[in-house]
Short mmCIF file of C-alpha atoms in Angstrom, two decimals:
data_model
loop_
_atom_site.label_atom_id
_atom_site.label_comp_id
_atom_site.label_asym_id
_atom_site.label_seq_id
_atom_site.Cartn_x
_atom_site.Cartn_y
_atom_site.Cartn_z
CA UNK N 172 191.11 98.25 173.77
CA UNK N 173 192.75 100.41 171.10
CA UNK N 174 195.85 99.58 169.09
CA UNK N 175 197.89 102.08 167.09
CA UNK N 176 200.38 100.83 164.51
CA UNK N 177 202.84 103.56 163.58
CA UNK N 178 205.63 104.24 161.08
CA UNK N 179 204.27 101.68 158.60
CA UNK N 180 206.55 101.68 155.58
CA UNK N 181 203.51 101.02 153.35
CA UNK N 182 199.89 100.26 154.21
CA UNK N 183 198.31 98.15 151.44
CA UNK N 184 194.79 97.68 150.10
CA UNK N 185 193.44 100.92 151.54
CA UNK N 186 189.88 101.51 150.36
CA UNK N 187 188.17 104.64 151.72
CA UNK N 188 184.93 103.54 150.08
CA UNK N 189 184.18 99.87 150.51
CA UNK N 190 184.09 97.83 147.33
CA UNK N 191 183.19 94.14 147.08
CA UNK N 192 185.64 93.10 144.34
CA UNK N 193 188.01 94.42 141.68
CA UNK N 194 188.00 93.37 138.04
CA UNK N 195 190.06 93.65 134.87
CA UNK N 196 192.48 96.58 134.64
CA UNK N 197 191.44 97.76 138.12
CA UNK N 198 193.23 94.73 139.55
CA UNK N 199 196.52 96.41 138.64
CA UNK N 200 195.69 99.17 141.10
CA UNK N 201 196.57 98.50 144.74
CA UNK N 202 195.86 101.65 146.76
CA UNK N 203 198.49 102.23 149.44
CA UNK N 204 199.72 104.82 151.93
CA UNK N 205 203.45 105.20 152.56
CA UNK N 206 204.76 106.16 156.01
CA UNK N 207 201.37 105.39 157.47
CA UNK N 208 199.55 104.67 160.70
CA UNK N 209 196.61 102.35 161.40
CA UNK N 210 194.21 102.70 164.34
CA UNK N 211 192.17 99.76 165.64
CA UNK N 212 189.42 99.85 168.25
CA UNK N 213 188.72 96.38 169.68
CA UNK N 214 188.20 94.28 166.51
CA UNK N 215 187.53 97.09 164.05
CA UNK N 216 189.60 99.36 161.82
CA UNK N 217 188.66 102.93 162.78
CA UNK N 218 191.39 105.11 161.25
CA UNK N 219 194.48 105.33 159.08
CA UNK N 220 196.52 107.91 157.25
CA UNK N 221 199.94 109.47 156.86
CA UNK N 222 202.20 109.61 159.93
CA UNK N 223 202.32 113.41 159.67
CA UNK N 224 198.60 113.35 160.53
CA UNK N 225 199.04 110.96 163.46
CA UNK N 226 198.80 113.54 166.21
CA UNK N 227 197.17 113.38 169.63
CA UNK N 228 195.99 109.81 169.07
CA UNK N 229 195.87 107.90 172.34
CA UNK N 230 195.97 104.09 172.27
CA UNK N 231 196.28 101.27 174.82
CA UNK N 232 198.92 99.55 172.69
CA UNK N 233 201.35 101.10 170.22
CA UNK N 234 203.22 98.95 167.68
CA UNK N 235 206.17 100.44 165.79
CA UNK N 236 206.17 99.04 162.24
CA UNK N 237 209.26 100.87 160.95
CA UNK N 238 210.43 99.26 157.71
CA UNK N 239 207.43 96.93 157.64
CA UNK N 240 204.46 96.51 155.33
CA UNK N 241 200.91 96.09 156.67
CA UNK N 242 198.12 94.52 154.64
CA UNK N 243 194.83 92.65 155.14
CA UNK N 244 195.11 88.96 156.00
CA UNK N 245 194.69 86.48 153.18
CA UNK N 246 191.14 85.35 152.43
CA UNK N 247 191.42 81.69 151.39
CA UNK N 248 188.13 80.81 149.71
CA UNK N 249 188.86 77.18 148.80
CA UNK N 250 190.22 74.61 151.26
CA UNK N 251 189.57 71.04 152.38
CA UNK N 252 191.56 71.15 155.61
CA UNK N 253 189.21 68.85 157.53
CA UNK N 254 190.59 65.47 156.50
CA UNK N 255 192.06 62.37 158.10
CA UNK N 256 195.62 61.19 157.57
CA UNK N 257 197.69 62.03 154.51
CA UNK N 258 198.35 60.63 151.02
CA UNK N 259 202.12 60.82 150.66
CA UNK N 260 202.20 57.40 148.99
CA UNK N 261 200.16 58.78 146.10
CA UNK N 262 202.71 61.59 145.82
CA UNK N 263 205.40 58.92 145.35
CA UNK N 264 203.15 57.04 142.90
CA UNK N 265 202.84 60.15 140.73
CA UNK N 266 206.61 60.60 140.73
CA UNK N 267 206.80 57.01 139.50
CA UNK N 268 204.53 57.75 136.56
CA UNK N 269 200.92 57.23 137.66
CA UNK N 270 198.43 59.97 136.79
CA UNK N 271 195.78 61.48 139.08
CA UNK N 272 193.21 59.42 137.17
CA UNK N 273 195.30 56.22 137.46
CA UNK N 274 195.49 56.62 141.22
CA UNK N 275 191.74 57.29 141.49
CA UNK N 276 190.90 54.26 139.33
CA UNK N 277 192.74 51.92 141.68
CA UNK N 278 190.99 53.18 144.82
CA UNK N 279 193.24 56.09 145.68
CA UNK N 280 192.46 59.76 145.61
CA UNK N 281 189.28 61.06 147.20
CA UNK N 282 188.01 57.54 147.95
CA UNK N 283 191.20 56.83 149.91
CA UNK N 284 190.64 59.94 152.04
CA UNK N 285 186.95 59.06 152.49
CA UNK N 286 187.78 55.62 153.84
CA UNK N 287 190.24 57.09 156.36
CA UNK N 288 187.80 59.77 157.43
CA UNK N 289 184.91 57.36 157.92
CA UNK N 290 187.10 55.40 160.34
CA UNK N 291 188.21 58.50 162.28
CA UNK N 292 186.30 59.82 165.27
CA UNK N 293 184.94 63.35 165.27
CA UNK N 294 187.27 64.37 168.08
CA UNK N 295 190.34 62.96 166.33
CA UNK N 296 189.31 64.65 163.08
CA UNK N 297 188.87 67.93 164.97
CA UNK N 298 192.34 67.71 166.56
CA UNK N 299 194.01 66.97 163.21
CA UNK N 300 192.20 69.93 161.65
CA UNK N 301 193.09 72.27 164.53
CA UNK N 302 196.80 71.79 163.82
CA UNK N 303 196.33 72.75 160.17
CA UNK N 304 194.16 75.75 160.98
CA UNK N 305 196.68 77.09 163.51
CA UNK N 306 199.43 76.71 160.91
CA UNK N 307 197.61 78.69 158.20
CA UNK N 308 196.69 81.47 160.63
CA UNK N 309 200.39 81.92 161.40
CA UNK N 310 200.95 82.15 157.63
CA UNK N 311 198.54 85.07 157.38
CA UNK N 312 195.15 83.54 156.61
CA UNK N 313 192.43 85.49 158.40
CA UNK N 314 189.34 84.10 156.64
CA UNK N 315 188.86 80.61 155.29
CA UNK N 316 186.29 78.49 153.53
CA UNK N 317 186.36 74.78 154.43
CA UNK N 318 184.59 72.16 152.32
CA UNK N 319 183.30 68.73 153.22
CA UNK N 320 183.58 65.97 150.59
CA UNK N 321 185.83 63.38 152.21
CA UNK N 322 182.91 61.70 153.97
CA UNK N 323 180.75 60.47 151.07
CA UNK N 324 178.18 59.02 153.49
CA UNK N 325 175.45 60.94 155.26
CA UNK N 326 177.02 60.51 158.70
CA UNK N 327 180.61 61.15 157.59
CA UNK N 328 179.68 64.32 155.70
CA UNK N 329 177.76 65.57 158.74
CA UNK N 330 180.78 64.69 160.90
CA UNK N 331 183.02 66.86 158.72
CA UNK N 332 180.62 69.78 158.82
CA UNK N 333 180.26 69.51 162.60
CA UNK N 334 184.04 69.66 162.89
CA UNK N 335 184.03 72.80 160.73
CA UNK N 336 181.37 74.26 163.04
CA UNK N 337 183.58 73.52 166.07
CA UNK N 338 186.54 75.22 164.38
CA UNK N 339 184.35 78.23 163.68
CA UNK N 340 183.35 78.39 167.35
CA UNK N 341 186.86 77.86 168.77
CA UNK N 342 188.93 80.13 166.51
CA UNK N 343 188.69 83.89 165.94
CA UNK N 344 189.17 83.92 162.17
CA UNK N 345 186.19 83.96 159.81
CA UNK N 346 185.21 80.40 158.80
CA UNK N 347 182.66 79.54 156.08
CA UNK N 348 181.42 75.98 155.50
CA UNK N 349 180.58 74.28 152.21
CA UNK N 350 178.77 71.01 151.56
CA UNK N 351 180.76 69.21 148.87
CA UNK N 352 179.12 65.78 149.18
CA UNK N 353 179.34 65.39 145.39
CA UNK N 354 183.14 65.18 145.45
CA UNK N 355 183.40 61.59 144.15
CA UNK N 356 181.12 58.59 143.68
CA UNK N 357 181.55 56.23 146.66
CA UNK N 358 182.50 52.58 146.15
CA UNK N 359 179.04 51.45 147.24
CA UNK N 360 177.52 53.48 144.42
CA UNK N 361 180.12 52.67 141.77
CA UNK N 362 177.46 51.40 139.35
CA UNK N 363 174.69 53.64 140.64
CA UNK N 364 175.82 57.27 140.44
CA UNK N 365 172.21 58.45 140.12
CA UNK N 366 171.46 56.73 143.41
CA UNK N 367 174.24 58.67 145.11
CA UNK N 368 173.05 61.96 143.60
CA UNK N 369 169.58 61.13 144.94
CA UNK N 370 171.12 60.51 148.38
CA UNK N 371 172.85 63.91 148.29
CA UNK N 372 169.64 65.66 147.22
CA UNK N 373 167.10 63.84 149.37
CA UNK N 374 169.06 63.19 152.58
CA UNK N 375 172.31 65.13 152.88
CA UNK N 376 171.17 68.56 151.76
CA UNK N 377 168.00 68.62 153.93
CA UNK N 378 169.90 67.45 157.04
CA UNK N 379 172.72 69.97 156.51
CA UNK N 380 170.20 72.76 156.00
CA UNK N 381 168.19 71.74 159.08
CA UNK N 382 171.31 71.83 161.29
CA UNK N 383 172.56 75.00 159.54
CA UNK N 384 175.95 73.38 158.99
CA UNK N 385 176.85 75.01 155.66
CA UNK N 386 176.43 78.23 153.70
CA UNK N 387 177.42 76.84 150.29
CA UNK N 388 176.75 73.83 148.08
CA UNK N 389 179.56 72.61 145.79
CA UNK N 390 180.01 69.89 143.15
CA UNK N 391 183.08 68.40 141.47
CA UNK N 392 181.87 68.84 137.90
CA UNK N 393 184.38 66.77 135.93
CA UNK N 394 184.52 63.80 133.58
CA UNK N 395 184.46 60.61 135.62
CA UNK N 396 182.87 62.41 138.57
CA UNK N 397 179.67 64.46 138.16
CA UNK N 398 178.30 65.58 134.79
CA UNK N 399 176.36 68.70 133.88
CA UNK N 400 172.97 67.18 134.68
CA UNK N 401 174.17 65.91 138.08
CA UNK N 402 175.64 69.31 138.84
CA UNK N 403 172.51 71.21 137.91
CA UNK N 404 170.29 68.90 139.97
CA UNK N 405 172.48 69.23 143.07
CA UNK N 406 172.89 73.00 142.80
CA UNK N 407 169.15 73.52 142.39
CA UNK N 408 168.43 71.24 145.34
CA UNK N 409 170.93 73.17 147.44
CA UNK N 410 169.42 76.50 146.42
CA UNK N 411 165.95 75.26 147.39
CA UNK N 412 167.33 74.77 150.92
CA UNK N 413 169.06 78.14 151.06
CA UNK N 414 172.57 76.97 150.10
CA UNK N 415 174.54 79.20 147.71
CA UNK N 416 176.12 77.43 144.68
CA UNK N 417 179.85 77.08 144.00
CA UNK N 418 181.53 74.63 141.60
CA UNK N 419 184.82 72.78 141.15
CA UNK N 420 185.00 73.02 137.36
CA UNK N 421 187.36 72.82 134.37
CA UNK N 422 190.21 71.18 136.31
CA UNK N 423 190.97 68.63 133.61
CA UNK N 424 188.26 69.21 130.97
CA UNK N 425 186.12 72.10 129.73
CA UNK N 426 182.68 70.79 128.77
CA UNK N 427 180.06 73.32 129.84
CA UNK N 428 180.33 73.52 133.61
CA UNK N 429 180.92 77.28 133.54
CA UNK N 430 177.57 77.81 131.84
CA UNK N 431 175.79 75.73 134.51
CA UNK N 432 177.54 77.75 137.23
CA UNK N 433 176.66 81.17 135.83
CA UNK N 434 173.05 80.19 135.07
CA UNK N 435 172.67 79.05 138.66
CA UNK N 436 174.21 82.26 140.04
CA UNK N 437 177.19 80.44 141.54
CA UNK N 438 179.25 82.69 143.80
CA UNK N 439 182.48 81.20 142.46
CA UNK N 440 183.89 78.75 139.92
CA UNK N 441 187.12 77.20 141.14
CA UNK N 442 190.08 75.57 139.34
CA UNK N 443 189.64 76.65 135.67
CA UNK N 444 192.96 75.13 134.58
CA UNK N 445 191.24 74.35 131.28
CA UNK N 446 189.38 77.29 129.81
CA UNK N 447 188.05 78.27 126.38
CA UNK N 448 186.71 81.46 124.80
CA UNK N 449 183.06 80.50 125.33
CA UNK N 450 183.77 80.01 129.06
CA UNK N 451 185.23 83.51 129.29
CA UNK N 452 182.29 84.97 127.38
CA UNK N 453 179.88 83.20 129.74
CA UNK N 454 181.69 84.49 132.84
CA UNK N 455 181.30 88.05 131.52
CA UNK N 456 177.50 87.67 131.65
CA UNK N 457 177.28 87.12 135.41
CA UNK N 458 178.77 87.96 138.80
CA UNK N 459 180.50 84.61 139.44
CA UNK N 460 184.07 84.92 140.73
CA UNK N 461 186.73 82.84 138.92
CA UNK N 462 189.09 81.29 141.50
CA UNK N 463 192.56 80.02 140.59
CA UNK N 464 194.40 77.40 142.66
CA UNK N 465 198.03 77.65 141.52
CA UNK N 466 199.44 75.40 144.26
CA UNK N 467 197.35 72.56 142.85
CA UNK N 468 198.81 73.10 139.37
CA UNK N 469 202.29 73.21 140.89
CA UNK N 470 201.82 69.98 142.85
CA UNK N 471 200.10 67.97 140.09
CA UNK N 472 202.14 69.44 137.20
CA UNK N 473 198.97 70.39 135.33
CA UNK N 474 198.35 73.68 133.48
CA UNK N 475 197.89 76.88 135.45
CA UNK N 476 194.62 78.78 135.32
CA UNK N 477 194.98 81.41 132.56
CA UNK N 478 194.61 84.26 135.02
CA UNK N 479 196.26 86.76 132.71
CA UNK N 480 193.64 85.99 130.04
CA UNK N 481 190.76 86.31 132.52
CA UNK N 482 191.96 89.65 133.88
CA UNK N 483 192.73 91.03 130.41
CA UNK N 484 189.16 90.10 129.41
CA UNK N 485 187.92 92.46 132.13
CA UNK N 486 187.03 89.77 134.64
CA UNK N 487 187.90 89.55 138.34
CA UNK N 488 190.12 86.77 139.71
CA UNK N 489 190.57 85.33 143.20
CA UNK N 490 193.38 83.11 144.48
CA UNK N 491 192.98 80.28 146.98
CA UNK N 492 195.10 77.44 148.32
CA UNK N 493 192.98 74.30 147.69
CA UNK N 494 194.62 72.87 150.84
CA UNK N 495 193.85 69.13 150.72
CA UNK N 496 195.69 65.82 151.21
CA UNK N 497 195.74 64.71 147.58
CA UNK N 498 196.56 67.58 145.26
CA UNK N 499 197.66 70.48 147.50
CA UNK N 500 198.99 69.51 150.93
CA UNK N 501 199.71 73.14 151.83
CA UNK N 502 197.63 76.10 152.93
CA UNK N 503 200.43 78.64 152.51
CA UNK N 504 198.77 81.60 150.80
CA UNK N 505 202.11 83.39 150.56
CA UNK N 506 203.27 80.62 148.21
CA UNK N 507 199.98 80.92 146.32
CA UNK N 508 200.55 84.64 145.74
CA UNK N 509 204.15 84.04 144.65
CA UNK N 510 203.19 81.22 142.30
CA UNK N 511 200.47 83.34 140.72
CA UNK N 512 203.09 85.97 139.91
CA UNK N 513 205.77 83.53 138.77
CA UNK N 514 203.68 81.04 136.80
CA UNK N 515 200.46 82.89 135.93
CA UNK N 516 202.16 86.25 135.18
CA UNK N 517 200.03 88.25 137.59
CA UNK N 518 201.57 91.46 138.88
CA UNK N 519 202.10 91.71 142.66
CA UNK N 520 199.21 94.17 142.77
CA UNK N 521 196.87 91.77 140.93
CA UNK N 522 197.91 88.83 143.08
CA UNK N 523 197.40 90.71 146.35
CA UNK N 524 194.00 91.95 145.18
CA UNK N 525 193.12 88.37 144.20
CA UNK N 526 194.13 86.96 147.59
CA UNK N 527 192.46 89.64 149.73
CA UNK N 528 189.39 91.55 148.49
CA UNK N 529 188.48 89.10 145.69
CA UNK N 530 189.09 86.10 147.93
CA UNK N 531 186.69 87.68 150.42
CA UNK N 532 184.12 88.15 147.64
CA UNK N 533 184.41 84.45 146.74
CA UNK N 534 183.36 83.70 150.34
CA UNK N 535 180.61 86.30 150.43
CA UNK N 536 182.37 88.32 153.15
CA UNK N 537 183.97 91.26 151.34
CA UNK N 538 181.64 93.73 153.09
CA UNK N 539 183.66 93.14 156.28
CA UNK N 540 186.97 91.58 155.19
CA UNK N 541 189.66 91.88 152.53
CA UNK N 542 190.68 95.54 152.66
CA UNK N 543 191.86 98.29 154.99
CA UNK N 544 188.59 100.17 155.31
CA UNK N 545 187.02 101.95 158.27
CA UNK N 546 184.43 99.69 159.85
CA UNK N 547 185.94 96.44 158.60
CA UNK N 548 187.38 93.75 160.84
CA UNK N 549 190.98 94.32 161.94
CA UNK N 550 192.48 91.19 160.39
CA UNK N 551 195.95 92.21 159.27
CA UNK N 552 199.43 90.99 158.47
CA UNK N 553 202.49 92.89 159.70
CA UNK N 554 205.53 91.83 157.69
CA UNK N 555 209.12 91.77 158.80
CA UNK N 556 211.25 94.67 157.54
CA UNK N 557 211.27 94.26 153.73
CA UNK N 558 212.24 96.57 150.84
CA UNK N 559 208.74 96.71 149.29
CA UNK N 560 205.55 94.71 148.92
CA UNK N 561 206.87 93.23 145.66
CA UNK N 562 209.43 91.45 147.84
CA UNK N 563 206.64 89.25 149.23
CA UNK N 564 206.07 87.24 145.99
CA UNK N 565 209.68 87.74 144.84
CA UNK N 566 211.45 86.06 147.77
CA UNK N 567 209.09 83.09 147.72
CA UNK N 568 211.13 80.71 149.86
CA UNK N 569 211.08 82.73 153.07
CA UNK N 570 208.44 83.60 155.63
CA UNK N 571 208.16 87.40 155.68
CA UNK N 572 205.43 87.63 158.32
CA UNK N 573 206.30 89.21 161.67
CA UNK N 574 202.81 89.16 163.20
CA UNK N 575 199.21 88.30 162.35
CA UNK N 576 196.30 90.13 163.95
CA UNK N 577 192.79 88.63 163.98
CA UNK N 578 189.91 90.77 165.24
CA UNK N 579 192.42 93.29 166.56
CA UNK N 580 194.41 90.74 168.58
CA UNK N 581 197.91 89.42 167.83
CA UNK N 582 197.70 85.62 167.42
#
């Protein structure tokens, strides 16, 4: 089955030679072709170029994209979409003056979600998650990482990861799973954090590895949650079982988590709302991808990741949604891209690079996703008729997507 998309106003993120990420000043470059065509064979990109060269190409389906922009689907490398219920009351509590920490200290936050999830059946949890996944696909997400972390018991964490596995099997988009058991200290371990870390290391990680339920191991490295020693222990235990490290770090405090991440060859460090010069210097010594989550900053009214500073230092940057019930109840990557431009002062080119090729890198999938390259998967967004690609982040309140294609099929 071949599909030919013709008369594309502008085809974005065209990379003749596959690259895995873009960094620094290169993020300002977004290679495009105006008045273009794109040829897809089954689930694979096989050709593209200027319309004047689109001659004698036969295809089973032809799509006229006059006035429209075509680009790779968003690669959302940080979500928690497998959760039970919602936390709108905490949203109201914050409006009324309580902080994120205040809410957590009185049993809200992650512990609230964990209690709901533990009481929810696997099938119910799956159905709730299906609705969210369908919604983000329609919004242009074609690859997604989903983390556990709202279980906080061996069985509940495994339940989350089994739901993620079912989503991976039932949906065509690329899904990567992460074990984030060290997301918060459960009530039963309130005065025995070391005991919970031991549980994660000695029971959860081996069982997850045995069932091959996750690719990555993650830790919420933050004051009041897991310290540097906890983080290092968990990451090393994960690595010993073949899990690749990632870290939630520097959301509220900068106290050395970046160094632990880089030394343990973490694929990504996510959040980074608080960042200092030594953190930036450390990031420059490794291949760890910094990931910003601007929707979280928007929702919690906390500082934005200094993306401009990271890019100007020569580093790469990825953007992700952080879709979760407590701090970012939205998986809309279009809003993420807009917010990065508006609040973090990224250019449209930098933001699109961050949400496509660099997002794919932060999931370990940029060899096959994140750019318009021959041989890569045909996961693409076709916009409505718009003046230019800068209109996407500019007109942030509207949905500019006409169609989403996953593995060469309109969804």
